[in-house]
Amino acid sequence: MNNRKTELETRVLSSKGRALFDHELIELILYRNVENNEVSEKLMKLFKSVGKVINADFHELKSVTGMNDSAIATIFSVRETLQRMLKEDLNELPVIESQKKLIEYLKVTIAQSTVESFLVIYLNKRSRIIDEYLQEGTINKSPLYPREIMKRGLLVGATAMIIAHNHPGGNVKPSQHDISVTKTLSLACSSMDIELIDHLIVTEKNYFSFLENKIL
């Protein structure tokens, strides 16, 4: 294992990280926590991409033979590090001027989840993030509770919000339910003097903006 670790580290240093295959990146991340490099190959075979490995939940990771709590904690730490880095970048500018950074953030936080996850981003009058609210659903449906969303918005003093959810199947086209829910929430926001700026649907590789497509 030590010889293998040295080999991977040498390739990383010589290429600034670009020389490794996806399963080798996972292997190097987990080298202290698992007994052999077959675990990383099992993870990639199950989840199909590095992003989905990093965003898998505890029970999904635990189901892979060879994964232990220490290895899972390492993966969770990598995910949290990525999220904090992107959040810091996003916080540098008003969100409405930083759509590219917002999409990057959403692709790490919810896009690669295996269940639909609904994220509400609350903004102040300077369009800076002041709070977030996450709801997780099933593989093809994410619950949306406008009453809870509006209540939280009022509690944190939000003047605007952006909502986003993922489509685990990979198709960013909104369903009729997505459109209906967005209209319902938009009406609720209007009644509370909170602007609903956009609804974004994200996948691992793409996104759909209700605002850009003139649905909102």
mmCIF file with all atom_site columns, N, CA and C in Angstrom, residues 155-209:
data_model
loop_
_atom_site.group_PDB
_atom_site.id
_atom_site.type_symbol
_atom_site.label_atom_id
_atom_site.label_alt_id
_atom_site.label_comp_id
_atom_site.label_asym_id
_atom_site.label_entity_id
_atom_site.label_seq_id
_atom_site.pdbx_PDB_ins_code
_atom_site.Cartn_x
_atom_site.Cartn_y
_atom_site.Cartn_z
_atom_site.occupancy
_atom_site.B_iso_or_equiv
_atom_site.pdbx_formal_charge
_atom_site.auth_seq_id
_atom_site.auth_comp_id
_atom_site.auth_asym_id
_atom_site.auth_atom_id
_atom_site.pdbx_PDB_model_num
ATOM 1   N N  . LEU A 1 155 ? -38.386 35.180 9.387   1.00 0.00 ? 155 LEU A N  1
ATOM 2   C CA . LEU A 1 155 ? -37.574 35.122 10.610  1.00 0.00 ? 155 LEU A CA 1
ATOM 3   C C  . LEU A 1 155 ? -36.162 35.649 10.396  1.00 0.00 ? 155 LEU A C  1
ATOM 4   N N  . VAL A 1 156 ? -35.593 35.388 9.215   1.00 0.00 ? 156 VAL A N  1
ATOM 5   C CA . VAL A 1 156 ? -34.215 35.823 8.958   1.00 0.00 ? 156 VAL A CA 1
ATOM 6   C C  . VAL A 1 156 ? -34.163 37.206 8.305   1.00 0.00 ? 156 VAL A C  1
ATOM 7   N N  . GLY A 1 157 ? -35.334 37.786 8.040   1.00 0.00 ? 157 GLY A N  1
ATOM 8   C CA . GLY A 1 157 ? -35.373 39.126 7.458   1.00 0.00 ? 157 GLY A CA 1
ATOM 9   C C  . GLY A 1 157 ? -34.998 39.176 5.994   1.00 0.00 ? 157 GLY A C  1
ATOM 10  N N  . ALA A 1 158 ? -35.337 38.128 5.246   1.00 0.00 ? 158 ALA A N  1
ATOM 11  C CA . ALA A 1 158 ? -34.988 38.072 3.825   1.00 0.00 ? 158 ALA A CA 1
ATOM 12  C C  . ALA A 1 158 ? -35.841 39.042 3.006   1.00 0.00 ? 158 ALA A C  1
ATOM 13  N N  . THR A 1 159 ? -35.218 39.644 1.994   1.00 0.00 ? 159 THR A N  1
ATOM 14  C CA . THR A 1 159 ? -35.963 40.482 1.055   1.00 0.00 ? 159 THR A CA 1
ATOM 15  C C  . THR A 1 159 ? -36.100 39.799 -0.303  1.00 0.00 ? 159 THR A C  1
ATOM 16  N N  . ALA A 1 160 ? -35.364 38.700 -0.479  1.00 0.00 ? 160 ALA A N  1
ATOM 17  C CA . ALA A 1 160 ? -35.434 37.953 -1.735  1.00 0.00 ? 160 ALA A CA 1
ATOM 18  C C  . ALA A 1 160 ? -34.968 36.525 -1.483  1.00 0.00 ? 160 ALA A C  1
ATOM 19  N N  . MET A 1 161 ? -35.264 35.653 -2.441  1.00 0.00 ? 161 MET A N  1
ATOM 20  C CA . MET A 1 161 ? -34.802 34.274 -2.321  1.00 0.00 ? 161 MET A CA 1
ATOM 21  C C  . MET A 1 161 ? -34.622 33.655 -3.697  1.00 0.00 ? 161 MET A C  1
ATOM 22  N N  . ILE A 1 162 ? -33.771 32.653 -3.732  1.00 0.00 ? 162 ILE A N  1
ATOM 23  C CA . ILE A 1 162 ? -33.597 31.812 -4.915  1.00 0.00 ? 162 ILE A CA 1
ATOM 24  C C  . ILE A 1 162 ? -33.857 30.388 -4.471  1.00 0.00 ? 162 ILE A C  1
ATOM 25  N N  . ILE A 1 163 ? -34.664 29.665 -5.239  1.00 0.00 ? 163 ILE A N  1
ATOM 26  C CA . ILE A 1 163 ? -34.914 28.273 -4.905  1.00 0.00 ? 163 ILE A CA 1
ATOM 27  C C  . ILE A 1 163 ? -34.241 27.382 -5.947  1.00 0.00 ? 163 ILE A C  1
ATOM 28  N N  . ALA A 1 164 ? -33.846 26.200 -5.532  1.00 0.00 ? 164 ALA A N  1
ATOM 29  C CA . ALA A 1 164 ? -33.160 25.284 -6.448  1.00 0.00 ? 164 ALA A CA 1
ATOM 30  C C  . ALA A 1 164 ? -33.440 23.855 -6.026  1.00 0.00 ? 164 ALA A C  1
ATOM 31  N N  . HIS A 1 165 ? -33.516 22.975 -7.011  1.00 0.00 ? 165 HIS A N  1
ATOM 32  C CA . HIS A 1 165 ? -33.579 21.554 -6.694  1.00 0.00 ? 165 HIS A CA 1
ATOM 33  C C  . HIS A 1 165 ? -32.907 20.763 -7.795  1.00 0.00 ? 165 HIS A C  1
ATOM 34  N N  . ASN A 1 166 ? -32.582 19.529 -7.491  1.00 0.00 ? 166 ASN A N  1
ATOM 35  C CA . ASN A 1 166 ? -31.869 18.673 -8.440  1.00 0.00 ? 166 ASN A CA 1
ATOM 36  C C  . ASN A 1 166 ? -32.811 17.652 -9.063  1.00 0.00 ? 166 ASN A C  1
ATOM 37  N N  . HIS A 1 167 ? -32.441 17.157 -10.224 1.00 0.00 ? 167 HIS A N  1
ATOM 38  C CA . HIS A 1 167 ? -33.122 16.046 -10.873 1.00 0.00 ? 167 HIS A CA 1
ATOM 39  C C  . HIS A 1 167 ? -32.122 14.894 -10.978 1.00 0.00 ? 167 HIS A C  1
ATOM 40  N N  . PRO A 1 168 ? -32.200 13.899 -10.081 1.00 0.00 ? 168 PRO A N  1
ATOM 41  C CA . PRO A 1 168 ? -31.232 12.791 -10.092 1.00 0.00 ? 168 PRO A CA 1
ATOM 42  C C  . PRO A 1 168 ? -31.167 12.044 -11.422 1.00 0.00 ? 168 PRO A C  1
ATOM 43  N N  . GLY A 1 169 ? -32.254 12.060 -12.183 1.00 0.00 ? 169 GLY A N  1
ATOM 44  C CA . GLY A 1 169 ? -32.269 11.364 -13.469 1.00 0.00 ? 169 GLY A CA 1
ATOM 45  C C  . GLY A 1 169 ? -31.430 12.015 -14.540 1.00 0.00 ? 169 GLY A C  1
ATOM 46  N N  . GLY A 1 170 ? -31.051 13.288 -14.338 1.00 0.00 ? 170 GLY A N  1
ATOM 47  C CA . GLY A 1 170 ? -30.178 13.966 -15.286 1.00 0.00 ? 170 GLY A CA 1
ATOM 48  C C  . GLY A 1 170 ? -30.856 14.886 -16.269 1.00 0.00 ? 170 GLY A C  1
ATOM 49  N N  . ASN A 1 171 ? -32.191 14.886 -16.313 1.00 0.00 ? 171 ASN A N  1
ATOM 50  C CA . ASN A 1 171 ? -32.932 15.749 -17.236 1.00 0.00 ? 171 ASN A CA 1
ATOM 51  C C  . ASN A 1 171 ? -33.328 17.029 -16.500 1.00 0.00 ? 171 ASN A C  1
ATOM 52  N N  . VAL A 1 172 ? -32.878 18.187 -17.002 1.00 0.00 ? 172 VAL A N  1
ATOM 53  C CA . VAL A 1 172 ? -33.153 19.439 -16.294 1.00 0.00 ? 172 VAL A CA 1
ATOM 54  C C  . VAL A 1 172 ? -34.503 20.052 -16.651 1.00 0.00 ? 172 VAL A C  1
ATOM 55  N N  . LYS A 1 173 ? -35.214 19.478 -17.618 1.00 0.00 ? 173 LYS A N  1
ATOM 56  C CA . LYS A 1 173 ? -36.497 20.048 -18.022 1.00 0.00 ? 173 LYS A CA 1
ATOM 57  C C  . LYS A 1 173 ? -37.479 20.017 -16.848 1.00 0.00 ? 173 LYS A C  1
ATOM 58  N N  . PRO A 1 174 ? -38.124 21.168 -16.542 1.00 0.00 ? 174 PRO A N  1
ATOM 59  C CA . PRO A 1 174 ? -39.063 21.202 -15.408 1.00 0.00 ? 174 PRO A CA 1
ATOM 60  C C  . PRO A 1 174 ? -40.329 20.411 -15.701 1.00 0.00 ? 174 PRO A C  1
ATOM 61  N N  . SER A 1 175 ? -40.856 19.746 -14.694 1.00 0.00 ? 175 SER A N  1
ATOM 62  C CA . SER A 1 175 ? -42.134 19.046 -14.821 1.00 0.00 ? 175 SER A CA 1
ATOM 63  C C  . SER A 1 175 ? -43.270 20.033 -14.590 1.00 0.00 ? 175 SER A C  1
ATOM 64  N N  . GLN A 1 176 ? -44.472 19.611 -14.883 1.00 0.00 ? 176 GLN A N  1
ATOM 65  C CA . GLN A 1 176 ? -45.627 20.467 -14.604 1.00 0.00 ? 176 GLN A CA 1
ATOM 66  C C  . GLN A 1 176 ? -45.733 20.740 -13.115 1.00 0.00 ? 176 GLN A C  1
ATOM 67  N N  . HIS A 1 177 ? -45.351 19.751 -12.313 1.00 0.00 ? 177 HIS A N  1
ATOM 68  C CA . HIS A 1 177 ? -45.360 19.951 -10.856 1.00 0.00 ? 177 HIS A CA 1
ATOM 69  C C  . HIS A 1 177 ? -44.354 21.029 -10.459 1.00 0.00 ? 177 HIS A C  1
ATOM 70  N N  . ASP A 1 178 ? -43.164 21.013 -11.066 1.00 0.00 ? 178 ASP A N  1
ATOM 71  C CA . ASP A 1 178 ? -42.156 22.039 -10.786 1.00 0.00 ? 178 ASP A CA 1
ATOM 72  C C  . ASP A 1 178 ? -42.692 23.431 -11.100 1.00 0.00 ? 178 ASP A C  1
ATOM 73  N N  . ILE A 1 179 ? -43.357 23.548 -12.228 1.00 0.00 ? 179 ILE A N  1
ATOM 74  C CA . ILE A 1 179 ? -43.903 24.843 -12.657 1.00 0.00 ? 179 ILE A CA 1
ATOM 75  C C  . ILE A 1 179 ? -45.013 25.296 -11.725 1.00 0.00 ? 179 ILE A C  1
ATOM 76  N N  . SER A 1 180 ? -45.899 24.365 -11.372 1.00 0.00 ? 180 SER A N  1
ATOM 77  C CA . SER A 1 180 ? -47.015 24.688 -10.488 1.00 0.00 ? 180 SER A CA 1
ATOM 78  C C  . SER A 1 180 ? -46.532 25.130 -9.110  1.00 0.00 ? 180 SER A C  1
ATOM 79  N N  . VAL A 1 181 ? -45.567 24.408 -8.575  1.00 0.00 ? 181 VAL A N  1
ATOM 80  C CA . VAL A 1 181 ? -45.016 24.726 -7.254  1.00 0.00 ? 181 VAL A CA 1
ATOM 81  C C  . VAL A 1 181 ? -44.340 26.093 -7.274  1.00 0.00 ? 181 VAL A C  1
ATOM 82  N N  . THR A 1 182 ? -43.645 26.389 -8.343  1.00 0.00 ? 182 THR A N  1
ATOM 83  C CA . THR A 1 182 ? -42.957 27.676 -8.462  1.00 0.00 ? 182 THR A CA 1
ATOM 84  C C  . THR A 1 182 ? -43.956 28.833 -8.465  1.00 0.00 ? 182 THR A C  1
ATOM 85  N N  . LYS A 1 183 ? -45.058 28.656 -9.187  1.00 0.00 ? 183 LYS A N  1
ATOM 86  C CA . LYS A 1 183 ? -46.087 29.699 -9.234  1.00 0.00 ? 183 LYS A CA 1
ATOM 87  C C  . LYS A 1 183 ? -46.721 29.903 -7.855  1.00 0.00 ? 183 LYS A C  1
ATOM 88  N N  . THR A 1 184 ? -46.958 28.798 -7.148  1.00 0.00 ? 184 THR A N  1
ATOM 89  C CA . THR A 1 184 ? -47.529 28.887 -5.808  1.00 0.00 ? 184 THR A CA 1
ATOM 90  C C  . THR A 1 184 ? -46.604 29.651 -4.867  1.00 0.00 ? 184 THR A C  1
ATOM 91  N N  . LEU A 1 185 ? -45.326 29.321 -4.916  1.00 0.00 ? 185 LEU A N  1
ATOM 92  C CA . LEU A 1 185 ? -44.363 29.983 -4.052  1.00 0.00 ? 185 LEU A CA 1
ATOM 93  C C  . LEU A 1 185 ? -44.168 31.438 -4.444  1.00 0.00 ? 185 LEU A C  1
ATOM 94  N N  . SER A 1 186 ? -44.225 31.727 -5.744  1.00 0.00 ? 186 SER A N  1
ATOM 95  C CA . SER A 1 186 ? -44.086 33.098 -6.216  1.00 0.00 ? 186 SER A CA 1
ATOM 96  C C  . SER A 1 186 ? -45.211 33.971 -5.671  1.00 0.00 ? 186 SER A C  1
ATOM 97  N N  . LEU A 1 187 ? -46.425 33.452 -5.666  1.00 0.00 ? 187 LEU A N  1
ATOM 98  C CA . LEU A 1 187 ? -47.572 34.189 -5.115  1.00 0.00 ? 187 LEU A CA 1
ATOM 99  C C  . LEU A 1 187 ? -47.403 34.413 -3.621  1.00 0.00 ? 187 LEU A C  1
ATOM 100 N N  . ALA A 1 188 ? -46.912 33.392 -2.917  1.00 0.00 ? 188 ALA A N  1
ATOM 101 C CA . ALA A 1 188 ? -46.687 33.527 -1.478  1.00 0.00 ? 188 ALA A CA 1
ATOM 102 C C  . ALA A 1 188 ? -45.623 34.583 -1.194  1.00 0.00 ? 188 ALA A C  1
ATOM 103 N N  . CYS A 1 189 ? -44.569 34.594 -2.004  1.00 0.00 ? 189 CYS A N  1
ATOM 104 C CA . CYS A 1 189 ? -43.505 35.590 -1.835  1.00 0.00 ? 189 CYS A CA 1
ATOM 105 C C  . CYS A 1 189 ? -44.044 37.007 -2.058  1.00 0.00 ? 189 CYS A C  1
ATOM 106 N N  . SER A 1 190 ? -44.849 37.180 -3.099  1.00 0.00 ? 190 SER A N  1
ATOM 107 C CA . SER A 1 190 ? -45.408 38.498 -3.421  1.00 0.00 ? 190 SER A CA 1
ATOM 108 C C  . SER A 1 190 ? -46.244 39.033 -2.269  1.00 0.00 ? 190 SER A C  1
ATOM 109 N N  . SER A 1 191 ? -46.984 38.146 -1.615  1.00 0.00 ? 191 SER A N  1
ATOM 110 C CA . SER A 1 191 ? -47.844 38.583 -0.513  1.00 0.00 ? 191 SER A CA 1
ATOM 111 C C  . SER A 1 191 ? -47.048 38.984 0.718   1.00 0.00 ? 191 SER A C  1
ATOM 112 N N  . MET A 1 192 ? -45.774 38.559 0.781   1.00 0.00 ? 192 MET A N  1
ATOM 113 C CA . MET A 1 192 ? -44.922 38.863 1.932   1.00 0.00 ? 192 MET A CA 1
ATOM 114 C C  . MET A 1 192 ? -43.814 39.856 1.600   1.00 0.00 ? 192 MET A C  1
ATOM 115 N N  . ASP A 1 193 ? -43.886 40.469 0.414   1.00 0.00 ? 193 ASP A N  1
ATOM 116 C CA . ASP A 1 193 ? -42.862 41.428 -0.028  1.00 0.00 ? 193 ASP A CA 1
ATOM 117 C C  . ASP A 1 193 ? -41.464 40.811 -0.066  1.00 0.00 ? 193 ASP A C  1
ATOM 118 N N  . ILE A 1 194 ? -41.406 39.549 -0.444  1.00 0.00 ? 194 ILE A N  1
ATOM 119 C CA . ILE A 1 194 ? -40.127 38.871 -0.662  1.00 0.00 ? 194 ILE A CA 1
ATOM 120 C C  . ILE A 1 194 ? -40.053 38.494 -2.131  1.00 0.00 ? 194 ILE A C  1
ATOM 121 N N  . GLU A 1 195 ? -38.990 38.901 -2.802  1.00 0.00 ? 195 GLU A N  1
ATOM 122 C CA . GLU A 1 195 ? -38.879 38.640 -4.232  1.00 0.00 ? 195 GLU A CA 1
ATOM 123 C C  . GLU A 1 195 ? -38.334 37.226 -4.496  1.00 0.00 ? 195 GLU A C  1
ATOM 124 N N  . LEU A 1 196 ? -39.050 36.478 -5.311  1.00 0.00 ? 196 LEU A N  1
ATOM 125 C CA . LEU A 1 196 ? -38.538 35.186 -5.766  1.00 0.00 ? 196 LEU A CA 1
ATOM 126 C C  . LEU A 1 196 ? -37.761 35.439 -7.051  1.00 0.00 ? 196 LEU A C  1
ATOM 127 N N  . ILE A 1 197 ? -36.445 35.421 -6.961  1.00 0.00 ? 197 ILE A N  1
ATOM 128 C CA . ILE A 1 197 ? -35.593 35.815 -8.082  1.00 0.00 ? 197 ILE A CA 1
ATOM 129 C C  . ILE A 1 197 ? -35.532 34.740 -9.160  1.00 0.00 ? 197 ILE A C  1
ATOM 130 N N  . ASP A 1 198 ? -35.385 33.489 -8.750  1.00 0.00 ? 198 ASP A N  1
ATOM 131 C CA . ASP A 1 198 ? -35.237 32.428 -9.748  1.00 0.00 ? 198 ASP A CA 1
ATOM 132 C C  . ASP A 1 198 ? -35.495 31.072 -9.120  1.00 0.00 ? 198 ASP A C  1
ATOM 133 N N  . HIS A 1 199 ? -35.820 30.128 -9.964  1.00 0.00 ? 199 HIS A N  1
ATOM 134 C CA . HIS A 1 199 ? -35.875 28.714 -9.585  1.00 0.00 ? 199 HIS A CA 1
ATOM 135 C C  . HIS A 1 199 ? -34.926 27.993 -10.523 1.00 0.00 ? 199 HIS A C  1
ATOM 136 N N  . LEU A 1 200 ? -33.934 27.315 -9.946  1.00 0.00 ? 200 LEU A N  1
ATOM 137 C CA . LEU A 1 200 ? -32.913 26.623 -10.729 1.00 0.00 ? 200 LEU A CA 1
ATOM 138 C C  . LEU A 1 200 ? -33.048 25.115 -10.539 1.00 0.00 ? 200 LEU A C  1
ATOM 139 N N  . ILE A 1 201 ? -33.047 24.403 -11.642 1.00 0.00 ? 201 ILE A N  1
ATOM 140 C CA . ILE A 1 201 ? -32.984 22.946 -11.606 1.00 0.00 ? 201 ILE A CA 1
ATOM 141 C C  . ILE A 1 201 ? -31.574 22.562 -12.041 1.00 0.00 ? 201 ILE A C  1
ATOM 142 N N  . VAL A 1 202 ? -30.903 21.746 -11.239 1.00 0.00 ? 202 VAL A N  1
ATOM 143 C CA . VAL A 1 202 ? -29.512 21.419 -11.538 1.00 0.00 ? 202 VAL A CA 1
ATOM 144 C C  . VAL A 1 202 ? -29.304 19.913 -11.618 1.00 0.00 ? 202 VAL A C  1
ATOM 145 N N  . THR A 1 203 ? -28.385 19.529 -12.484 1.00 0.00 ? 203 THR A N  1
ATOM 146 C CA . THR A 1 203 ? -27.904 18.156 -12.554 1.00 0.00 ? 203 THR A CA 1
ATOM 147 C C  . THR A 1 203 ? -26.378 18.216 -12.496 1.00 0.00 ? 203 THR A C  1
ATOM 148 N N  . GLU A 1 204 ? -25.752 17.071 -12.601 1.00 0.00 ? 204 GLU A N  1
ATOM 149 C CA . GLU A 1 204 ? -24.291 17.028 -12.531 1.00 0.00 ? 204 GLU A CA 1
ATOM 150 C C  . GLU A 1 204 ? -23.638 17.858 -13.630 1.00 0.00 ? 204 GLU A C  1
ATOM 151 N N  . LYS A 1 205 ? -24.292 17.948 -14.796 1.00 0.00 ? 205 LYS A N  1
ATOM 152 C CA . LYS A 1 205 ? -23.665 18.602 -15.944 1.00 0.00 ? 205 LYS A CA 1
ATOM 153 C C  . LYS A 1 205 ? -24.426 19.793 -16.503 1.00 0.00 ? 205 LYS A C  1
ATOM 154 N N  . ASN A 1 206 ? -25.625 20.063 -16.019 1.00 0.00 ? 206 ASN A N  1
ATOM 155 C CA . ASN A 1 206 ? -26.427 21.094 -16.659 1.00 0.00 ? 206 ASN A CA 1
ATOM 156 C C  . ASN A 1 206 ? -27.317 21.796 -15.643 1.00 0.00 ? 206 ASN A C  1
ATOM 157 N N  . TYR A 1 207 ? -28.007 22.847 -16.106 1.00 0.00 ? 207 TYR A N  1
ATOM 158 C CA . TYR A 1 207 ? -28.967 23.526 -15.234 1.00 0.00 ? 207 TYR A CA 1
ATOM 159 C C  . TYR A 1 207 ? -30.074 24.143 -16.082 1.00 0.00 ? 207 TYR A C  1
ATOM 160 N N  . PHE A 1 208 ? -31.174 24.456 -15.430 1.00 0.00 ? 208 PHE A N  1
ATOM 161 C CA . PHE A 1 208 ? -32.296 25.133 -16.075 1.00 0.00 ? 208 PHE A CA 1
ATOM 162 C C  . PHE A 1 208 ? -32.730 26.273 -15.170 1.00 0.00 ? 208 PHE A C  1
ATOM 163 N N  . SER A 1 209 ? -32.849 27.474 -15.746 1.00 0.00 ? 209 SER A N  1
ATOM 164 C CA . SER A 1 209 ? -33.268 28.658 -14.998 1.00 0.00 ? 209 SER A CA 1
ATOM 165 C C  . SER A 1 209 ? -34.674 29.061 -15.420 1.00 0.00 ? 209 SER A C  1
#
